[in-house]
Amino acid sequence: MPGAAGTVRTVSGPLCPSAVRGPVLAHEHLALDLRRPGRPAAFLDGRHEGAIVAELAALREQFGLSLVVEQTCRGMGRDVAALARVSAASGVAVVAGTGWYCAPFHPPDVRRADVGRLVEILTRDVVDGIGPARIRPGLIGEAGSHGDRPGAPERRTLTAAARTAVRTGLPVATHTRLGRGGLAQLALLTAQGLAPHRIAIGHQDLLDDPAVHRRIAAEGAYVAFDTVGKTAYQDDAARLRLLLALLDAGHADRILLSCDISRHTYLAGQGGQGYGYLFRTFLPRVRAAGVSGDVVDLMTRRNPLRFLAGPGLPGGQASATRSR
């Protein structure tokens, strides 16, 4: 399989984790198309590429942004060539994804394919690369389901994601609808032999259930608080409360943070919160709550690197979560 163990696979080639000195955005979109009736703004395309490059370059200069994990996969308007252009122009490394989103966005061929065929498709992406430039993905995600339990088509695509991850060594990041169904996803993925530390359960900051967060983390998977700044879905005060509860439970080494910019109206240039909301607005509140710089670095750099490259990287846990 492509790539050596302990490396991060980016759109421009393998990246050594030790070269990543600044923070990582663990779940973002730089090019996608999720337009449906009632969602006319749910896209990012070539018209927005310059604004995206400008945002990322500014964040690299101001906050040291080093890596973006781009989770647009099959059926979501994936454009790996655009990712390569954005990465080269902004100076920020980008990881591409593969897999399938939730059932309403499954292409017709997925609905007709069995799990074995789906594994073949994903494995070809990983081994041969995507598109004419043969860009290799660095994770499987965002692999989606809607509801408390995946439906039958989503069970097939999630099963294929897990089996491909076991075969190729890539991690799996998931999409949950408003944070629901994460435990069911985790059970399905691990039942295929995928280790929990190779799984990130998505959108958990939208689920006001600290017990679920603790259980996901205790089982060894990553808990993604990855819609930071989407206050129409969840108030940031609630996000902060949930984050602090998970930190106080001793799970700093299982938290991922990001903003999930998934439509052009979220871009800073169009009056939205932008990719930098995490750094400019939310993390200052986290620090004000007594969370140390070491823990912030853990959540925003070391954790996502261990998720992407494997658990053998040093610096997994912080000495203390926050001051009292």
GROMACS .gro file of C-alpha atoms in nm:
model
  324
    1MET     CA    1   0.000   0.000   0.000
    2PRO     CA    2   0.123   0.354  -0.072
    3GLY     CA    3   0.301   0.562   0.187
    4ALA     CA    4   0.517   0.459   0.477
    5ALA     CA    5   0.378   0.403   0.824
    6GLY     CA    6   0.403   0.713   1.035
    7THR     CA    7   0.357   0.959   0.749
    8VAL     CA    8   0.067   1.182   0.655
    9ARG     CA    9  -0.048   1.144   0.294
   10THR     CA   10  -0.115   1.487   0.146
   11VAL     CA   11  -0.220   1.599  -0.201
   12SER     CA   12   0.145   1.684  -0.272
   13GLY     CA   13   0.290   1.362  -0.133
   14PRO     CA   14   0.394   1.208   0.200
   15LEU     CA   15   0.452   1.448   0.487
   16CYS     CA   16   0.654   1.367   0.799
   17PRO     CA   17   0.453   1.458   1.110
   18SER     CA   18   0.760   1.613   1.270
   19ALA     CA   19   0.754   1.875   0.993
   20VAL     CA   20   0.411   1.995   1.106
   21ARG     CA   21   0.492   2.269   1.356
   22GLY     CA   22   0.161   2.453   1.360
   23PRO     CA   23  -0.206   2.364   1.411
   24VAL     CA   24  -0.416   2.133   1.198
   25LEU     CA   25  -0.778   2.185   1.095
   26ALA     CA   26  -0.907   1.830   1.130
   27HIS     CA   27  -1.229   1.855   0.927
   28GLU     CA   28  -1.280   2.111   0.654
   29HIS     CA   29  -1.396   2.148   0.295
   30LEU     CA   30  -1.218   2.343   0.024
   31ALA     CA   31  -1.420   2.220  -0.275
   32LEU     CA   32  -1.758   2.051  -0.257
   33ASP     CA   33  -2.113   2.051  -0.392
   34LEU     CA   34  -2.397   1.950  -0.160
   35ARG     CA   35  -2.663   2.162  -0.329
   36ARG     CA   36  -3.015   2.030  -0.296
   37PRO     CA   37  -3.357   2.196  -0.283
   38GLY     CA   38  -3.347   2.443   0.002
   39ARG     CA   39  -2.965   2.439   0.018
   40PRO     CA   40  -2.857   2.661  -0.273
   41ALA     CA   41  -2.540   2.789  -0.101
   42ALA     CA   42  -2.401   2.447  -0.003
   43PHE     CA   43  -2.106   2.453  -0.241
   44LEU     CA   44  -1.750   2.573  -0.281
   45ASP     CA   45  -1.609   2.580  -0.633
   46GLY     CA   46  -1.365   2.763  -0.857
   47ARG     CA   47  -1.539   3.095  -0.798
   48HIS     CA   48  -1.430   3.075  -0.434
   49GLU     CA   49  -1.082   2.932  -0.481
   50GLY     CA   50  -0.901   3.265  -0.459
   51ALA     CA   51  -1.081   3.358  -0.138
   52ILE     CA   52  -1.003   3.019   0.015
   53VAL     CA   53  -0.635   3.050  -0.076
   54ALA     CA   54  -0.624   3.397   0.078
   55GLU     CA   55  -0.787   3.275   0.401
   56LEU     CA   56  -0.553   2.980   0.442
   57ALA     CA   57  -0.243   3.181   0.359
   58ALA     CA   58  -0.340   3.445   0.616
   59LEU     CA   59  -0.396   3.177   0.880
   60ARG     CA   60  -0.058   3.026   0.801
   61GLU     CA   61   0.104   3.365   0.855
   62GLN     CA   62  -0.090   3.461   1.168
   63PHE     CA   63  -0.141   3.129   1.348
   64GLY     CA   64   0.103   2.892   1.177
   65LEU     CA   65  -0.171   2.682   1.016
   66SER     CA   66   0.016   2.386   0.873
   67LEU     CA   67  -0.237   2.128   0.755
   68VAL     CA   68  -0.602   2.103   0.651
   69VAL     CA   69  -0.781   1.768   0.650
   70GLU     CA   70  -1.027   1.804   0.362
   71GLN     CA   71  -1.312   1.556   0.401
   72THR     CA   72  -1.503   1.594   0.075
   73CYS     CA   73  -1.546   1.240  -0.052
   74ARG     CA   74  -1.739   1.061  -0.327
   75GLY     CA   75  -2.086   1.202  -0.392
   76MET     CA   76  -1.996   1.538  -0.235
   77GLY     CA   77  -1.846   1.710  -0.538
   78ARG     CA   78  -1.489   1.608  -0.462
   79ASP     CA   79  -1.223   1.791  -0.667
   80VAL     CA   80  -0.872   1.679  -0.576
   81ALA     CA   81  -0.714   1.894  -0.849
   82ALA     CA   82  -0.862   2.201  -0.677
   83LEU     CA   83  -0.719   2.082  -0.346
   84ALA     CA   84  -0.374   2.056  -0.500
   85ARG     CA   85  -0.400   2.409  -0.641
   86VAL     CA   86  -0.520   2.554  -0.310
   87SER     CA   87  -0.242   2.379  -0.119
   88ALA     CA   88   0.030   2.498  -0.357
   89ALA     CA   89  -0.098   2.857  -0.365
   90SER     CA   90  -0.157   2.891   0.011
   91GLY     CA   91   0.149   2.705   0.137
   92VAL     CA   92  -0.074   2.491   0.362
   93ALA     CA   93  -0.059   2.112   0.328
   94VAL     CA   94  -0.392   1.943   0.247
   95VAL     CA   95  -0.510   1.586   0.303
   96ALA     CA   96  -0.775   1.452   0.063
   97GLY     CA   97  -1.042   1.195   0.148
   98THR     CA   98  -1.230   0.910  -0.011
   99GLY     CA   99  -1.535   0.707   0.086
  100TRP     CA  100  -1.904   0.790   0.079
  101TYR     CA  101  -2.114   1.043   0.265
  102CYS     CA  102  -2.465   0.966   0.395
  103ALA     CA  103  -2.726   0.784   0.187
  104PRO     CA  104  -2.906   1.084   0.028
  105PHE     CA  105  -2.578   1.167  -0.147
  106HIS     CA  106  -2.481   0.816  -0.257
  107PRO     CA  107  -2.423   0.794  -0.635
  108PRO     CA  108  -2.643   0.541  -0.818
  109ASP     CA  109  -2.360   0.290  -0.864
  110VAL     CA  110  -2.316   0.267  -0.486
  111ARG     CA  111  -2.678   0.168  -0.440
  112ARG     CA  112  -2.624  -0.132  -0.670
  113ALA     CA  113  -2.285  -0.246  -0.535
  114ASP     CA  114  -2.211  -0.498  -0.263
  115VAL     CA  115  -1.951  -0.439   0.007
  116GLY     CA  116  -1.679  -0.624  -0.183
  117ARG     CA  117  -1.721  -0.399  -0.485
  118LEU     CA  118  -1.720  -0.089  -0.266
  119VAL     CA  119  -1.393  -0.200  -0.105
  120GLU     CA  120  -1.241  -0.244  -0.451
  121ILE     CA  121  -1.341   0.111  -0.548
  122LEU     CA  122  -1.192   0.266  -0.235
  123THR     CA  123  -0.878   0.056  -0.250
  124ARG     CA  124  -0.822   0.171  -0.607
  125ASP     CA  125  -0.844   0.532  -0.491
  126VAL     CA  126  -0.587   0.466  -0.219
  127VAL     CA  127  -0.345   0.260  -0.427
  128ASP     CA  128  -0.375   0.418  -0.773
  129GLY     CA  129  -0.475   0.769  -0.672
  130ILE     CA  130  -0.765   0.992  -0.775
  131GLY     CA  131  -0.797   1.176  -1.106
  132PRO     CA  132  -0.539   1.233  -1.380
  133ALA     CA  133  -0.277   1.345  -1.128
  134ARG     CA  134  -0.336   1.024  -0.927
  135ILE     CA  135  -0.359   1.209  -0.598
  136ARG     CA  136  -0.376   0.966  -0.309
  137PRO     CA  137  -0.614   1.023  -0.020
  138GLY     CA  138  -0.487   1.038   0.336
  139LEU     CA  139  -0.804   0.925   0.507
  140ILE     CA  140  -1.143   0.767   0.444
  141GLY     CA  141  -1.402   1.028   0.523
  142GLU     CA  142  -1.629   1.180   0.584
  143ALA     CA  143  -1.804   0.844   0.591
  144GLY     CA  144  -2.161   0.924   0.679
  145SER     CA  145  -2.486   0.812   0.830
  146HIS     CA  146  -2.806   0.992   0.931
  147GLY     CA  147  -2.997   0.882   1.239
  148ASP     CA  148  -2.935   0.683   1.552
  149ARG     CA  149  -2.828   0.382   1.346
  150PRO     CA  150  -2.697   0.366   0.988
  151GLY     CA  151  -2.949   0.256   0.731
  152ALA     CA  152  -2.881  -0.044   0.508
  153PRO     CA  153  -2.694   0.150   0.233
  154GLU     CA  154  -2.490   0.332   0.499
  155ARG     CA  155  -2.403   0.005   0.670
  156ARG     CA  156  -2.255  -0.113   0.342
  157THR     CA  157  -2.053   0.204   0.281
  158LEU     CA  158  -1.930   0.221   0.641
  159THR     CA  159  -1.839  -0.148   0.633
  160ALA     CA  160  -1.647  -0.088   0.311
  161ALA     CA  161  -1.473   0.210   0.471
  162ALA     CA  162  -1.363   0.000   0.767
  163ARG     CA  163  -1.242  -0.293   0.556
  164THR     CA  164  -1.051  -0.059   0.326
  165ALA     CA  165  -0.895   0.113   0.626
  166VAL     CA  166  -0.778  -0.220   0.767
  167ARG     CA  167  -0.637  -0.314   0.427
  168THR     CA  168  -0.461   0.017   0.354
  169GLY     CA  169  -0.374   0.159   0.694
  170LEU     CA  170  -0.576   0.479   0.649
  171PRO     CA  171  -0.796   0.615   0.929
  172VAL     CA  172  -1.172   0.669   0.905
  173ALA     CA  173  -1.351   0.994   0.992
  174THR     CA  174  -1.729   0.994   1.012
  175HIS     CA  175  -2.023   1.227   0.959
  176THR     CA  176  -2.314   1.203   1.203
  177ARG     CA  177  -2.636   1.399   1.171
  178LEU     CA  178  -2.632   1.647   1.459
  179GLY     CA  179  -2.392   1.417   1.641
  180ARG     CA  180  -2.637   1.126   1.664
  181GLY     CA  181  -2.544   0.766   1.596
  182GLY     CA  182  -2.174   0.788   1.678
  183LEU     CA  183  -2.172   0.484   1.907
  184ALA     CA  184  -2.348   0.276   1.641
  185GLN     CA  185  -2.089   0.387   1.385
  186LEU     CA  186  -1.806   0.298   1.621
  187ALA     CA  187  -1.951  -0.048   1.686
  188LEU     CA  188  -1.993  -0.116   1.314
  189LEU     CA  189  -1.642   0.003   1.222
  190THR     CA  190  -1.464  -0.186   1.499
  191ALA     CA  191  -1.661  -0.502   1.421
  192GLN     CA  192  -1.468  -0.510   1.091
  193GLY     CA  193  -1.137  -0.521   1.278
  194LEU     CA  194  -1.058  -0.150   1.263
  195ALA     CA  195  -0.883  -0.030   1.578
  196PRO     CA  196  -1.068   0.250   1.763
  197HIS     CA  197  -0.764   0.479   1.750
  198ARG     CA  198  -0.800   0.482   1.371
  199ILE     CA  199  -1.154   0.624   1.397
  200ALA     CA  200  -1.281   0.980   1.451
  201ILE     CA  201  -1.652   1.018   1.521
  202GLY     CA  202  -1.768   1.344   1.369
  203HIS     CA  203  -1.983   1.640   1.478
  204GLN     CA  204  -1.995   1.546   1.846
  205ASP     CA  205  -2.006   1.912   1.946
  206LEU     CA  206  -2.363   1.908   1.813
  207LEU     CA  207  -2.466   1.635   2.060
  208ASP     CA  208  -2.531   1.755   2.413
  209ASP     CA  209  -2.450   1.422   2.576
  210PRO     CA  210  -2.121   1.415   2.768
  211ALA     CA  211  -2.171   1.048   2.855
  212VAL     CA  212  -2.159   0.954   2.486
  213HIS     CA  213  -1.846   1.162   2.437
  214ARG     CA  214  -1.677   0.992   2.732
  215ARG     CA  215  -1.770   0.647   2.604
  216ILE     CA  216  -1.636   0.714   2.254
  217ALA     CA  217  -1.311   0.844   2.401
  218ALA     CA  218  -1.284   0.564   2.658
  219GLU     CA  219  -1.313   0.308   2.378
  220GLY     CA  220  -1.011   0.474   2.217
  221ALA     CA  221  -1.167   0.664   1.927
  222TYR     CA  222  -1.135   1.035   1.859
  223VAL     CA  223  -1.421   1.270   1.948
  224ALA     CA  224  -1.445   1.539   1.680
  225PHE     CA  225  -1.570   1.879   1.791
  226ASP     CA  226  -1.553   1.987   1.430
  227THR     CA  227  -1.835   2.233   1.365
  228VAL     CA  228  -1.695   2.512   1.582
  229GLY     CA  229  -1.854   2.845   1.491
  230LYS     CA  230  -2.170   2.697   1.339
  231THR     CA  231  -2.383   2.870   1.599
  232ALA     CA  232  -2.707   2.809   1.407
  233TYR     CA  233  -2.664   2.442   1.501
  234GLN     CA  234  -2.509   2.478   1.848
  235ASP     CA  235  -2.419   2.774   2.066
  236ASP     CA  236  -2.047   2.805   2.131
  237ALA     CA  237  -2.113   2.828   2.506
  238ALA     CA  238  -2.255   2.476   2.488
  239ARG     CA  239  -1.959   2.361   2.277
  240LEU     CA  240  -1.720   2.498   2.536
  241ARG     CA  241  -1.910   2.332   2.821
  242LEU     CA  242  -1.904   1.996   2.643
  243LEU     CA  243  -1.535   2.033   2.558
  244LEU     CA  244  -1.440   2.118   2.915
  245ALA     CA  245  -1.640   1.822   3.044
  246LEU     CA  246  -1.446   1.588   2.817
  247LEU     CA  247  -1.117   1.745   2.922
  248ASP     CA  248  -1.207   1.715   3.289
  249ALA     CA  249  -1.286   1.347   3.231
  250GLY     CA  250  -0.924   1.298   3.125
  251HIS     CA  251  -0.971   1.261   2.749
  252ALA     CA  252  -0.762   1.549   2.612
  253ASP     CA  253  -0.576   1.298   2.391
  254ARG     CA  254  -0.897   1.201   2.210
  255ILE     CA  255  -1.025   1.542   2.096
  256LEU     CA  256  -1.010   1.690   1.745
  257LEU     CA  257  -1.116   2.047   1.662
  258SER     CA  258  -1.224   2.214   1.338
  259CYS     CA  259  -1.488   2.437   1.176
  260ASP     CA  260  -1.635   2.227   0.888
  261ILE     CA  261  -1.666   2.512   0.637
  262SER     CA  262  -1.915   2.354   0.399
  263ARG     CA  263  -2.072   2.639   0.199
  264HIS     CA  264  -1.948   2.960   0.044
  265THR     CA  265  -2.148   3.181   0.282
  266TYR     CA  266  -1.929   3.053   0.567
  267LEU     CA  267  -1.618   3.204   0.407
  268ALA     CA  268  -1.478   3.509   0.585
  269GLY     CA  269  -1.478   3.702   0.258
  270GLN     CA  270  -1.854   3.653   0.234
  271GLY     CA  271  -1.923   3.758   0.591
  272GLY     CA  272  -1.906   3.413   0.744
  273GLN     CA  273  -1.699   3.280   1.032
  274GLY     CA  274  -1.423   3.148   0.805
  275TYR     CA  275  -1.163   2.879   0.861
  276GLY     CA  276  -0.995   3.095   1.124
  277TYR     CA  277  -1.288   3.111   1.365
  278LEU     CA  278  -1.134   2.832   1.573
  279PHE     CA  279  -0.814   3.031   1.626
  280ARG     CA  280  -0.955   3.382   1.650
  281THR     CA  281  -1.266   3.324   1.858
  282PHE     CA  282  -1.310   2.979   2.010
  283LEU     CA  283  -0.960   2.893   2.130
  284PRO     CA  284  -0.926   3.223   2.320
  285ARG     CA  285  -1.239   3.120   2.512
  286VAL     CA  286  -1.088   2.777   2.574
  287ARG     CA  287  -0.771   2.933   2.711
  288ALA     CA  288  -0.972   3.177   2.923
  289ALA     CA  289  -1.142   2.875   3.082
  290GLY     CA  290  -0.802   2.763   3.208
  291VAL     CA  291  -0.696   2.520   2.936
  292SER     CA  292  -0.318   2.524   2.895
  293GLY     CA  293  -0.127   2.593   2.578
  294ASP     CA  294   0.006   2.237   2.588
  295VAL     CA  295  -0.348   2.097   2.582
  296VAL     CA  296  -0.447   2.332   2.300
  297ASP     CA  297  -0.146   2.208   2.101
  298LEU     CA  298  -0.248   1.850   2.180
  299MET     CA  299  -0.599   1.900   2.048
  300THR     CA  300  -0.504   2.105   1.743
  301ARG     CA  301  -0.177   1.944   1.631
  302ARG     CA  302  -0.059   1.625   1.801
  303ASN     CA  303  -0.397   1.452   1.812
  304PRO     CA  304  -0.482   1.500   1.444
  305LEU     CA  305  -0.131   1.394   1.345
  306ARG     CA  306  -0.158   1.073   1.550
  307PHE     CA  307  -0.500   1.010   1.399
  308LEU     CA  308  -0.365   1.049   1.046
  309ALA     CA  309  -0.024   0.888   1.080
  310GLY     CA  310  -0.078   0.629   1.352
  311PRO     CA  311  -0.039   0.604   1.728
  312GLY     CA  312   0.339   0.572   1.742
  313LEU     CA  313   0.400   0.948   1.757
  314PRO     CA  314   0.523   1.094   2.086
  315GLY     CA  315   0.337   1.342   2.305
  316GLY     CA  316  -0.004   1.173   2.323
  317GLN     CA  317  -0.122   1.313   2.655
  318ALA     CA  318  -0.080   1.645   2.827
  319SER     CA  319   0.031   1.671   3.187
  320ALA     CA  320  -0.276   1.867   3.295
  321THR     CA  321  -0.594   1.969   3.120
  322ARG     CA  322  -0.658   2.307   3.278
  323SER     CA  323  -0.588   2.517   3.581
  324ARG     CA  324  -0.834   2.512   3.869
   0.00000   0.00000   0.00000
